[in-house]
Tab-separated table of C-alpha atoms and ligand atoms in Angstrom:
chain	number	residue	atom	x	y	z
L	171	MET	CA	-22.386	-24.484	0.568
L	172	LYS	CA	-19.888	-22.235	-1.169
L	173	VAL	CA	-19.553	-18.528	-1.779
L	174	ILE	CA	-17.884	-17.861	-5.109
L	175	LYS	CA	-16.477	-14.543	-6.275
L	176	PHE	CA	-15.536	-13.643	-9.829
L	177	GLY	CA	-13.110	-10.781	-10.404
L	178	GLY	CA	-13.302	-8.266	-13.219
L	179	SER	CA	-10.988	-10.324	-15.436
L	180	SER	CA	-13.480	-13.241	-15.225
L	181	LEU	CA	-16.377	-10.999	-16.284
L	182	ALA	CA	-14.728	-8.774	-18.845
L	183	SER	CA	-16.664	-10.120	-21.874
L	184	SER	CA	-19.402	-12.537	-22.910
L	185	THR	CA	-16.711	-15.177	-23.609
L	186	GLN	CA	-15.513	-14.903	-20.016
L	187	LEU	CA	-19.062	-14.927	-18.623
L	188	GLN	CA	-19.691	-18.201	-20.495
L	189	LYS	CA	-16.846	-19.761	-18.449
L	190	VAL	CA	-18.340	-18.301	-15.259
L	191	LEU	CA	-21.731	-19.808	-16.093
L	192	SER	CA	-20.148	-23.250	-16.645
L	193	ILE	CA	-18.303	-23.013	-13.307
L	194	VAL	CA	-21.509	-22.184	-11.429
L	195	GLN	CA	-23.422	-24.945	-13.243
L	196	ALA	CA	-20.693	-27.482	-12.429
L	197	ASP	CA	-21.273	-27.480	-8.643
L	198	ALA	CA	-24.659	-27.213	-6.923
L	199	GLN	CA	-22.874	-25.998	-3.771
L	200	ARG	CA	-22.059	-22.701	-5.495
L	201	LYS	CA	-25.026	-20.727	-4.173
L	202	TYR	CA	-23.748	-17.211	-3.517
L	203	VAL	CA	-22.107	-15.593	-6.522
L	204	ILE	CA	-20.309	-12.295	-5.924
L	205	VAL	CA	-19.458	-10.333	-9.052
L	206	SER	CA	-17.084	-7.490	-9.840
L	207	ALA	CA	-17.552	-4.943	-12.603
L	208	PRO	CA	-16.287	-5.981	-16.063
L	209	GLY	CA	-12.490	-5.712	-15.990
L	210	LYS	CA	-9.763	-5.553	-18.609
L	211	ARG	CA	-10.217	-7.717	-21.725
L	212	PHE	CA	-6.606	-7.256	-22.823
L	213	ASP	CA	-3.470	-5.370	-21.763
L	214	GLY	CA	-4.094	-1.660	-22.070
L	215	ASP	CA	-7.903	-2.009	-21.792
L	216	THR	CA	-9.810	0.050	-19.174
L	217	LYS	CA	-11.820	-1.493	-16.333
L	218	VAL	CA	-15.462	-0.376	-16.139
L	219	THR	CA	-14.729	0.950	-12.615
L	220	ASP	CA	-12.105	3.287	-14.079
L	221	LEU	CA	-14.524	4.381	-16.816
L	222	LEU	CA	-17.095	5.173	-14.124
L	223	ILE	CA	-14.523	7.217	-12.203
L	224	GLN	CA	-13.863	9.179	-15.390
L	225	TYR	CA	-17.647	9.623	-15.849
L	226	ALA	CA	-18.015	10.857	-12.247
L	227	ARG	CA	-15.155	13.358	-12.642
L	228	GLN	CA	-16.564	14.712	-15.886
L	229	THR	CA	-19.975	15.050	-14.222
L	230	ILE	CA	-18.471	16.907	-11.264
L	231	HIS	CA	-16.597	19.272	-13.602
L	232	ARG	CA	-19.655	19.678	-15.877
L	233	GLN	CA	-17.783	18.315	-18.894
L	234	ASP	CA	-19.212	16.415	-21.847
L	235	THR	CA	-19.810	12.766	-20.831
L	236	THR	CA	-21.215	11.437	-24.135
L	237	ALA	CA	-18.168	9.389	-25.118
L	238	VAL	CA	-17.551	7.732	-21.751
L	239	VAL	CA	-21.263	6.925	-21.288
L	240	GLN	CA	-21.290	5.187	-24.670
L	241	THR	CA	-18.106	3.241	-23.847
L	242	ILE	CA	-19.636	1.993	-20.577
L	243	ILE	CA	-22.931	1.064	-22.256
L	244	ASP	CA	-21.002	-0.815	-24.962
L	245	ARG	CA	-19.292	-2.962	-22.326
L	246	TYR	CA	-22.636	-4.177	-20.916
L	247	ALA	CA	-24.203	-4.394	-24.383
L	248	GLU	CA	-21.465	-6.782	-25.620
L	249	ILE	CA	-22.084	-9.112	-22.678
L	250	GLY	CA	-25.888	-8.926	-22.941
L	251	HIS	CA	-25.985	-9.398	-26.709
L	252	GLY	CA	-23.524	-12.301	-26.425
L	253	PHE	CA	-26.245	-14.150	-24.468
L	254	ASN	CA	-29.203	-12.780	-26.443
L	255	VAL	CA	-30.559	-11.027	-23.361
L	256	ALA	CA	-33.814	-9.258	-24.307
L	257	GLU	CA	-33.573	-5.523	-25.004
L	258	ALA	CA	-36.327	-5.031	-22.400
L	259	GLN	CA	-33.833	-6.265	-19.779
L	260	LEU	CA	-30.867	-4.331	-21.140
L	261	THR	CA	-32.582	-0.971	-21.572
L	262	PRO	CA	-33.012	-0.325	-17.803
L	263	ILE	CA	-29.274	-1.001	-17.365
L	264	PHE	CA	-28.374	1.492	-20.108
L	265	ASN	CA	-30.824	4.059	-18.712
L	266	THR	CA	-29.402	3.732	-15.211
L	267	ILE	CA	-25.943	4.525	-16.609
L	268	LYS	CA	-27.255	7.583	-18.458
L	269	ASN	CA	-29.206	8.809	-15.422
L	270	LEU	CA	-26.456	8.501	-12.822
L	271	PRO	CA	-25.831	12.302	-12.841
L	272	ASN	CA	-29.518	13.007	-12.172
L	273	GLN	CA	-29.679	11.294	-8.777
L	274	PRO	CA	-29.406	13.210	-5.487
L	275	TYR	CA	-25.997	12.951	-3.741
L	276	ALA	CA	-25.028	14.508	-0.404
L	277	ASP	CA	-21.727	15.677	-1.906
L	278	ASN	CA	-19.194	14.694	-4.566
L	279	THR	CA	-17.620	11.942	-2.462
L	280	TYR	CA	-20.989	10.120	-2.336
L	281	LEU	CA	-21.517	10.850	-6.038
L	282	MET	CA	-18.159	9.209	-6.801
L	283	ALA	CA	-19.004	6.190	-4.611
L	284	ALA	CA	-22.393	5.700	-6.272
L	285	PHE	CA	-20.969	5.956	-9.796
L	286	LYS	CA	-18.213	3.435	-8.982
L	287	ALA	CA	-20.628	1.011	-7.298
L	288	HIS	CA	-22.806	0.814	-10.404
L	289	GLY	CA	-20.070	-1.138	-12.180
L	290	GLU	CA	-20.794	-4.071	-9.881
L	291	ARG	CA	-24.499	-3.339	-9.335
L	292	LEU	CA	-25.430	-3.381	-13.024
L	293	ASN	CA	-23.127	-6.295	-13.767
L	294	ALA	CA	-24.744	-8.401	-11.034
L	295	GLN	CA	-28.178	-7.608	-12.493
L	296	LEU	CA	-26.963	-8.613	-15.948
L	297	VAL	CA	-25.263	-11.791	-14.700
L	298	ALA	CA	-28.442	-12.772	-12.798
L	299	ALA	CA	-30.449	-12.316	-16.012
L	300	VAL	CA	-27.962	-14.453	-17.978
L	301	PHE	CA	-28.017	-17.192	-15.299
L	302	ALA	CA	-31.837	-17.228	-15.209
L	303	GLN	CA	-31.998	-17.393	-18.993
L	304	ALA	CA	-29.612	-20.380	-18.900
L	305	GLY	CA	-32.095	-22.191	-16.651
L	306	LEU	CA	-30.511	-21.582	-13.250
L	307	ASN	CA	-32.791	-20.645	-10.347
L	308	ALA	CA	-30.886	-17.392	-9.859
L	309	ARG	CA	-31.718	-13.857	-8.835
L	310	TYR	CA	-30.050	-10.521	-8.037
L	311	LEU	CA	-29.620	-9.673	-4.339
L	312	ASP	CA	-28.747	-6.089	-3.474
L	313	PRO	CA	-26.330	-5.504	-0.545
L	314	LYS	CA	-29.125	-3.486	1.122
L	315	ASP	CA	-31.494	-6.473	1.059
L	316	ALA	CA	-28.628	-8.732	2.120
L	317	GLY	CA	-28.339	-6.522	5.234
L	318	MET	CA	-24.800	-5.252	4.609
L	319	VAL	CA	-24.354	-2.004	6.564
L	320	VAL	CA	-21.006	-0.209	6.447
L	321	THR	CA	-19.261	2.740	8.079
L	322	ASP	CA	-19.852	6.172	6.609
L	323	VAL	CA	-16.625	6.433	4.588
L	324	PRO	CA	-17.671	6.746	0.923
L	325	ASP	CA	-14.487	5.275	-0.625
L	326	ASP	CA	-13.073	3.085	2.141
L	327	ALA	CA	-15.964	1.679	4.143
L	328	GLN	CA	-15.753	-1.089	6.724
L	329	ILE	CA	-18.487	-3.585	7.482
L	330	ILE	CA	-20.438	-3.031	10.713
L	331	ASP	CA	-20.557	-6.220	12.777
L	332	SER	CA	-24.333	-6.342	13.175
L	333	SER	CA	-24.533	-6.983	9.401
L	334	TYR	CA	-23.529	-10.585	9.970
L	335	GLU	CA	-26.802	-11.391	11.771
L	336	ASN	CA	-28.728	-9.932	8.830
L	337	ILE	CA	-26.692	-11.875	6.268
L	338	ALA	CA	-27.141	-15.098	8.265
L	339	LYS	CA	-30.858	-14.931	7.438
L	340	TRP	CA	-29.888	-15.678	3.830
L	341	ALA	CA	-28.145	-18.943	4.750
L	342	ASP	CA	-29.585	-22.079	3.118
L	343	SER	CA	-31.101	-20.126	0.261
L	344	ASP	CA	-32.644	-22.453	-2.297
L	345	GLN	CA	-31.856	-19.922	-5.027
L	346	ILE	CA	-28.521	-18.860	-6.477
L	347	LEU	CA	-28.040	-15.305	-5.223
L	348	VAL	CA	-26.009	-12.999	-7.447
L	349	ILE	CA	-24.612	-10.229	-5.248
L	350	PRO	CA	-22.602	-7.222	-6.455
L	351	GLY	CA	-19.210	-6.841	-4.805
L	352	PHE	CA	-17.371	-3.694	-3.733
L	353	PHE	CA	-20.152	-1.645	-2.116
L	354	ALA	CA	-22.854	-1.547	0.526
L	355	TYR	CA	-24.841	1.164	2.322
L	356	ASN	CA	-24.195	3.321	5.372
L	357	ARG	CA	-26.795	3.740	8.126
L	358	ASN	CA	-28.413	6.579	6.121
L	359	GLY	CA	-28.871	4.318	3.101
L	360	GLN	CA	-26.120	6.008	1.063
L	361	ILE	CA	-23.791	3.944	-1.115
L	362	CYS	CA	-20.216	3.595	0.191
L	363	THR	CA	-17.591	1.442	-1.510
L	364	PHE	CA	-14.768	-0.566	-0.041
L	365	SER	CA	-11.274	0.387	-1.199
L	366	ARG	CA	-10.240	-0.603	-4.736
L	367	GLY	CA	-10.310	-4.351	-5.336
L	368	GLY	CA	-12.965	-4.593	-2.613
L	369	SER	CA	-15.240	-7.196	-4.216
L	370	ASP	CA	-12.982	-9.736	-2.499
L	371	ILE	CA	-14.147	-8.173	0.786
L	372	THR	CA	-17.839	-8.577	-0.100
L	373	GLY	CA	-17.224	-12.254	-0.865
L	374	ALA	CA	-15.540	-12.804	2.494
L	375	ILE	CA	-18.308	-10.960	4.370
L	376	ILE	CA	-21.042	-13.023	2.721
L	377	ALA	CA	-19.035	-16.229	3.318
L	378	ARG	CA	-18.763	-15.441	7.020
L	379	GLY	CA	-22.404	-14.305	7.227
L	380	VAL	CA	-23.867	-17.484	5.714
L	381	ASN	CA	-21.156	-19.640	7.326
L	382	ALA	CA	-19.999	-21.060	4.000
L	383	GLU	CA	-17.852	-24.198	3.853
L	384	ARG	CA	-15.582	-22.489	1.383
L	385	TYR	CA	-14.987	-19.140	-0.279
L	386	GLU	CA	-13.857	-19.660	-3.869
L	387	ASN	CA	-12.206	-16.596	-5.368
L	388	PHE	CA	-11.926	-16.914	-9.148
L	389	THR	CA	-9.369	-14.791	-10.964
L	390	ASP	CA	-6.996	-15.091	-13.934
L	391	VAL	CA	-4.028	-17.005	-12.481
L	392	ASP	CA	-3.667	-20.740	-11.696
L	393	ALA	CA	-2.418	-20.045	-8.174
L	394	ILE	CA	-1.010	-17.444	-5.887
L	395	TYR	CA	2.695	-17.468	-6.642
L	396	ALA	CA	5.619	-16.858	-4.309
L	397	VAL	CA	6.214	-13.571	-6.134
L	398	ASN	CA	4.190	-11.393	-8.471
L	399	PRO	CA	4.338	-13.303	-11.806
L	400	SER	CA	5.028	-10.097	-13.690
L	401	LEU	CA	8.463	-9.933	-12.000
L	402	VAL	CA	9.674	-13.537	-12.298
L	403	ALA	CA	8.892	-16.001	-15.086
L	404	GLU	CA	7.056	-19.120	-13.868
L	405	PRO	CA	7.472	-18.519	-10.155
L	406	ALA	CA	6.787	-21.262	-7.583
L	407	ALA	CA	3.062	-21.720	-6.948
L	408	ILE	CA	1.841	-21.704	-3.345
L	409	ASN	CA	-0.455	-24.695	-2.751
L	410	GLU	CA	-1.429	-23.806	0.808
L	411	MET	CA	-0.854	-20.819	3.000
L	412	THR	CA	-2.187	-19.498	6.286
L	413	PHE	CA	-4.465	-16.522	6.730
L	414	ARG	CA	-1.651	-14.643	8.446
L	415	GLU	CA	0.789	-15.260	5.607
L	416	MET	CA	-1.700	-14.070	3.022
L	417	ARG	CA	-2.669	-11.035	5.033
L	418	GLU	CA	0.941	-9.882	5.246
L	419	LEU	CA	1.569	-10.599	1.572
L	420	SER	CA	-1.582	-8.941	0.266
L	421	TYR	CA	-0.902	-5.930	2.469
L	422	ALA	CA	2.549	-5.692	0.910
L	423	GLY	CA	1.515	-5.981	-2.721
L	424	PHE	CA	-0.038	-9.354	-3.656
L	425	SER	CA	-2.945	-7.658	-5.408
L	426	VAL	CA	-4.494	-11.022	-6.282
L	427	PHE	CA	-6.490	-11.008	-2.990
L	428	HIS	CA	-7.461	-7.943	-0.902
L	429	ASP	CA	-5.806	-7.850	2.519
L	430	GLU	CA	-9.018	-6.672	4.229
L	431	ALA	CA	-10.884	-9.690	2.832
L	432	LEU	CA	-8.845	-11.934	5.111
L	433	ILE	CA	-10.478	-10.515	8.240
L	434	PRO	CA	-14.017	-11.924	7.788
L	435	ALA	CA	-12.441	-15.187	6.553
L	436	ILE	CA	-10.348	-15.416	9.740
L	437	GLN	CA	-13.272	-14.457	11.973
L	438	GLY	CA	-15.499	-17.083	10.358
L	439	ASN	CA	-12.662	-19.582	9.835
L	440	ILE	CA	-13.661	-19.927	6.186
L	441	THR	CA	-11.085	-21.590	3.938
L	442	VAL	CA	-10.435	-19.494	0.836
L	443	ASN	CA	-9.581	-21.129	-2.478
L	444	VAL	CA	-8.079	-18.825	-5.133
L	445	LYS	CA	-8.733	-20.401	-8.552
L	446	ASN	CA	-8.492	-19.612	-12.235
L	447	THR	CA	-11.675	-19.020	-14.269
L	448	ASN	CA	-9.694	-19.973	-17.374
L	449	HIS	CA	-8.485	-23.287	-15.816
L	450	PRO	CA	-11.107	-24.224	-13.230
L	451	GLU	CA	-9.680	-27.763	-13.046
L	452	ALA	CA	-6.412	-26.460	-11.524
L	453	PRO	CA	-6.473	-26.788	-7.696
L	454	GLY	CA	-5.433	-23.181	-7.090
L	455	THR	CA	-4.235	-21.976	-3.680
L	456	LEU	CA	-5.871	-22.739	-0.340
L	457	ILE	CA	-5.730	-20.084	2.374
L	458	LYS	CA	-6.664	-21.469	5.792
L	459	SER	CA	-6.016	-21.197	9.499
L	460	ASN	CA	-3.201	-23.777	9.589
L	461	ARG	CA	-1.108	-25.547	7.025
L	462	GLU	CA	1.299	-28.469	6.988
L	463	ALA	CA	4.491	-27.266	8.636
L	464	SER	CA	6.629	-28.947	6.028
L	465	SER	CA	7.387	-26.939	2.935
L	466	ASP	CA	10.217	-27.111	0.451
L	467	TYR	CA	11.076	-23.510	1.174
L	468	PRO	CA	11.657	-21.566	4.402
L	469	VAL	CA	9.819	-18.595	2.908
L	470	THR	CA	6.254	-18.633	1.536
L	471	GLY	CA	6.204	-15.408	-0.438
L	472	ILE	CA	7.946	-12.136	-1.213
L	473	ALA	CA	6.041	-8.930	-1.954
L	474	SER	CA	6.717	-5.270	-2.417
L	475	SER	CA	4.549	-2.183	-2.548
L	476	SER	CA	5.385	1.393	-3.421
L	477	SER	CA	2.182	2.880	-2.051
L	478	PHE	CA	3.945	4.158	1.059
L	479	CYS	CA	5.707	7.333	2.097
L	480	SER	CA	7.627	8.241	5.223
L	481	LEU	CA	8.166	11.130	7.576
L	482	TYR	CA	11.674	11.201	9.009
L	483	LEU	CA	12.407	13.108	12.246
L	484	ARG	CA	15.782	13.509	13.945
L	485	LYS	CA	16.387	15.013	17.345
L	486	TYR	CA	19.223	14.373	19.773
L	487	LEU	CA	18.152	12.649	23.002
L	488	LEU	CA	14.739	11.902	21.563
L	489	ASN	CA	14.749	8.728	23.643
L	490	LYS	CA	14.821	10.765	26.881
L	491	GLU	CA	12.062	13.180	25.944
L	492	VAL	CA	8.792	12.343	27.669
L	493	GLY	CA	5.703	12.806	25.466
L	494	PHE	CA	7.572	13.114	22.154
L	495	GLY	CA	5.593	10.340	20.459
L	496	ARG	CA	2.289	11.388	22.000
L	497	LYS	CA	2.583	14.942	20.688
L	498	ILE	CA	3.185	13.692	17.150
L	499	LEU	CA	0.412	11.130	17.276
L	500	THR	CA	-2.054	13.740	18.572
L	501	ILE	CA	-1.307	15.919	15.552
L	502	LEU	CA	-1.855	12.971	13.227
L	503	GLU	CA	-5.119	12.171	14.993
L	504	ASP	CA	-6.303	15.776	14.667
L	505	HIS	CA	-5.817	15.448	10.903
L	506	HIS	CA	-7.489	11.989	10.785
L	507	VAL	CA	-4.276	10.435	9.488
L	508	SER	CA	-3.387	6.865	10.479
L	509	TYR	CA	0.152	5.495	10.323
L	510	GLU	CA	1.350	2.066	9.228
L	511	HIS	CA	4.653	1.600	11.089
L	512	MET	CA	6.878	3.674	13.345
L	513	PRO	CA	10.413	2.286	13.681
L	514	SER	CA	12.692	4.392	15.876
L	515	GLY	CA	16.336	4.778	16.956
L	516	ILE	CA	17.854	6.689	19.866
L	517	ASP	CA	17.869	10.001	18.003
L	518	ASP	CA	15.460	9.461	15.167
L	519	LEU	CA	12.050	8.214	14.232
L	520	THR	CA	10.410	7.267	10.938
L	521	ILE	CA	6.660	7.214	10.507
L	522	ILE	CA	5.434	5.246	7.521
L	523	PHE	CA	2.086	6.153	5.956
L	524	ASP	CA	-0.151	4.851	3.224
L	525	GLU	CA	0.608	7.649	0.781
L	526	HIS	CA	-2.961	7.795	-0.549
L	527	GLN	CA	-3.899	9.557	2.694
L	528	LEU	CA	-1.598	12.525	2.138
L	529	THR	CA	-1.733	15.593	-0.102
L	530	PRO	CA	1.033	18.213	-0.535
L	531	GLU	CA	-1.002	20.684	1.603
L	532	LEU	CA	-1.518	18.148	4.373
L	533	GLU	CA	2.199	17.287	4.385
L	534	LYS	CA	2.988	20.980	4.736
L	535	ASP	CA	0.548	21.363	7.651
L	536	LEU	CA	1.852	18.238	9.391
L	537	THR	CA	5.475	19.359	8.973
L	538	GLN	CA	4.700	22.794	10.434
L	539	GLU	CA	2.631	21.553	13.348
L	540	ILE	CA	5.030	18.748	14.297
L	541	SER	CA	7.994	21.156	14.048
L	542	ALA	CA	6.227	23.621	16.363
L	543	ALA	CA	5.312	20.875	18.842
L	544	VAL	CA	8.580	18.884	19.163
L	545	HIS	CA	11.291	21.096	17.558
L	546	PRO	CA	13.127	18.367	15.623
L	547	ASP	CA	16.656	18.998	14.264
L	548	GLU	CA	15.559	17.567	10.947
L	549	ILE	CA	12.143	16.675	9.500
L	550	TYR	CA	11.124	15.685	5.977
L	551	PHE	CA	8.685	13.558	3.997
L	552	THR	CA	9.913	11.155	1.338
L	553	HIS	CA	7.779	9.459	-1.306
L	554	ASP	CA	10.560	7.337	-2.667
L	555	TYR	CA	9.651	4.588	-0.224
L	556	SER	CA	8.733	0.968	-0.849
L	557	ILE	CA	8.080	-1.814	1.583
L	558	LEU	CA	9.561	-5.212	0.813
L	559	MET	CA	8.189	-8.136	2.763
L	560	LEU	CA	9.508	-11.651	3.280
L	561	VAL	CA	6.766	-13.856	4.725
L	562	GLY	CA	6.532	-17.470	5.922
L	563	GLU	CA	5.292	-19.390	8.970
L	564	SER	CA	8.364	-21.628	8.619
L	565	MET	CA	10.692	-18.673	9.180
L	566	ARG	CA	9.894	-18.793	12.896
L	567	ASN	CA	11.802	-22.024	13.434
L	568	ARG	CA	14.795	-21.269	11.247
L	569	VAL	CA	17.970	-19.426	12.029
L	570	GLY	CA	19.748	-17.238	9.507
L	571	ILE	CA	16.887	-16.040	7.283
L	572	MET	CA	17.601	-12.393	8.049
L	573	SER	CA	21.291	-12.749	7.262
L	574	ARG	CA	20.590	-14.583	3.972
L	575	ALA	CA	18.083	-11.897	2.949
L	576	ALA	CA	20.370	-9.007	3.888
L	577	THR	CA	23.310	-10.599	2.049
L	578	ALA	CA	21.226	-11.213	-1.085
L	579	LEU	CA	20.058	-7.594	-1.065
L	580	ALA	CA	23.569	-6.272	-0.432
L	581	ASN	CA	24.923	-8.382	-3.304
L	582	SER	CA	22.360	-6.694	-5.562
L	583	ASN	CA	23.465	-3.294	-4.302
L	584	ILE	CA	20.140	-2.541	-2.647
L	585	LYS	CA	20.218	0.021	0.137
L	586	LEU	CA	18.115	-0.793	3.189
L	587	ILE	CA	16.466	2.255	4.749
L	588	MET	CA	14.622	0.325	7.449
L	589	VAL	CA	14.416	-3.237	8.778
L	590	ASN	CA	11.575	-4.470	10.972
L	591	GLN	CA	10.790	-7.979	12.145
L	592	GLY	CA	7.209	-8.413	13.346
L	593	ALA	CA	6.691	-9.881	16.827
L	594	SER	CA	4.962	-12.892	15.260
L	595	GLU	CA	8.288	-13.726	13.537
L	596	ILE	CA	6.492	-14.748	10.355
L	597	SER	CA	7.560	-11.679	8.425
L	598	ILE	CA	10.539	-9.425	7.899
L	599	MET	CA	9.925	-5.982	6.446
L	600	PHE	CA	12.505	-3.860	4.657
L	601	GLY	CA	12.138	-0.200	3.725
L	602	ILE	CA	13.851	0.422	0.381
L	603	HIS	CA	13.817	2.999	-2.427
L	604	ASP	CA	11.072	2.603	-5.045
L	605	ARG	CA	13.614	2.236	-7.830
L	606	ASP	CA	15.089	-0.860	-6.129
L	607	ALA	CA	11.811	-2.644	-5.410
L	608	ASP	CA	11.537	-4.990	-8.406
L	609	GLN	CA	15.201	-5.928	-8.308
L	610	ALA	CA	14.962	-6.589	-4.567
L	611	VAL	CA	12.044	-8.990	-5.021
L	612	VAL	CA	13.970	-10.886	-7.698
L	613	ALA	CA	17.119	-11.005	-5.525
L	614	LEU	CA	15.173	-12.504	-2.606
L	615	TYR	CA	13.331	-14.929	-4.893
L	616	ASN	CA	16.628	-16.186	-6.304
L	617	GLU	CA	18.041	-16.577	-2.803
L	618	PHE	CA	15.129	-18.519	-1.302
L	619	PHE	CA	13.477	-20.309	-4.222
L	620	LYS	CA	16.161	-21.092	-6.815
L	621	LYS	CA	17.707	-24.470	-6.018
M	795	LIG	N1	1.852	-13.316	-6.024
M	795	LIG	C1	0.918	-13.274	-6.971
M	795	LIG	N2	0.372	-14.415	-7.450
M	795	LIG	C2	-0.582	-14.358	-8.425
M	795	LIG	N3	-1.009	-13.212	-8.990
M	795	LIG	C3	-0.489	-12.047	-8.545
M	795	LIG	C4	0.490	-12.019	-7.522
M	795	LIG	N4	0.820	-10.724	-7.272
M	795	LIG	C5	0.114	-9.974	-8.103
M	795	LIG	N5	-0.694	-10.757	-8.886
M	795	LIG	C6	-1.592	-10.247	-9.925
M	795	LIG	O1	-2.935	-10.352	-9.512
M	795	LIG	C7	-3.742	-10.520	-10.685
M	795	LIG	C8	-5.124	-11.008	-10.295
M	795	LIG	O2	-5.754	-10.035	-9.481
M	795	LIG	P1	-6.803	-9.003	-10.102
M	795	LIG	O3	-6.212	-8.311	-11.297
M	795	LIG	O4	-7.341	-8.154	-9.020
M	795	LIG	O5	-7.880	-10.015	-10.663
M	795	LIG	P2	-9.455	-9.999	-10.717
M	795	LIG	O6	-9.806	-9.190	-11.927
M	795	LIG	O7	-9.808	-11.438	-10.863
M	795	LIG	O8	-9.970	-9.421	-9.417
M	795	LIG	C9	-2.920	-11.478	-11.508
M	795	LIG	O9	-3.251	-11.410	-12.875
M	795	LIG	C10	-1.491	-11.030	-11.247
M	795	LIG	O10	-1.068	-10.126	-12.225
M	796	LIG	N1	-14.312	-3.172	-9.605
M	796	LIG	C1	-13.672	-2.728	-8.371
M	796	LIG	C2	-13.730	-3.798	-7.299
M	796	LIG	C3	-12.985	-5.081	-7.549
M	796	LIG	O1	-12.800	-5.867	-6.634
M	796	LIG	O2	-12.597	-5.347	-8.800
M	796	LIG	P1	-11.679	-6.629	-9.272
M	796	LIG	O3	-12.351	-7.880	-8.729
M	796	LIG	O4	-11.686	-6.571	-10.759
M	796	LIG	O5	-10.286	-6.462	-8.664
M	796	LIG	C4	-12.267	-2.242	-8.660
M	796	LIG	O6	-11.846	-2.238	-9.802
M	796	LIG	O7	-11.604	-1.815	-7.740
């Protein structure tokens, strides 16, 4: 059987939901349907998740929420009315939206998580009603009843392993189960969400839990392309890629599939098929444990992400100083800050962070405490930091990829701040300035994909 996830773009309107319904009806194997909140209907539109964030903020700051509540209700009303769903089924959805501020929350972080999660929760209830009305044997399944228990981090939860045994009890369901993506519950029964885009993670968790033959992830592109299609016109489509390739690429900016969603897929060895709701006949991209070694190109994909920042430290004879790294890492640990990479030279060290973790106050505290602990000659944070990643299993067996990439970047006048080749040899990472990121991706694409 298959687990099938529809992203916000596939559920943005009643017209889109009609396509979703046809896709589910077309294959009896499609038993577990994971849904996101309604997404953007057109460029410049607002996702329901972002409307709910606005609603939560206004609630926290005791501002007037009338307009945003109406906008959210209108999104669900358009979908419901498009399928003639009875008012008796729509009214509880509208009332839940209105009553979100009146529920008890431990603090504002849980309030925010619960507001956000209702984008998916109410959409799954609505989609289940539409499916049932269309004659499918379908019903809503809440993550709590599915047995999904997550860590107590309201906006960045991780699944707890014992959940998989609970989910396994839902294998071989004779009904179509419509499950909201993006959130689950901590051990105290409070709602916690995954990070943004996290409905992909729910789909992968359910796929592993019920041991699905395939996890189909429906979105709005015909395939995963070698580069973000907003940067290059008609880029090469990737037919097959490995889990490791996709994990590196999604980490570095391929927003089409969440990097954390690869972990349950790898653990359960579930092949993922990214497909287009608007062209379900197109084969899409397969992500699996191994792929044919032969490929037209030495590189599978090129990605960049600007969501990083770095802390640079310089001190002469740093390489001889025992405990230098430990002292810094202890300070980071005390502040609950994780780091992404830490390339070093003989006299200097760069620590790269996910910049969402840092605030100006925290940066000030870290700078002061690290200065007091290790007395660097120079220390500063920079936010003008992007990571550029060249990824491909075939790179391992080829000589000269690094020199071709560096030459292409140099010819485009792109300054390299950092270079790092992972031990697995399937990726090369460059640190570059944000302003160079798009041009760098295009330069590498032209070098490796233009014949
Ligand atoms: N390499 C890539 N290949 C395909 N799409 C990509 C790539 N990198 C970024 N994207 C973007 O990802 C989008 C799909 O992801 P997302 O917006 O999260 O969809 P959904 O609403 O289905 O979850 C595409 O429309 C495209 O703009
Ligand atoms: N709706 C959530 C979760 C999600 O996965 O959405 P989408 O499938 O539209 O990327 C978000 O916007 O983050």
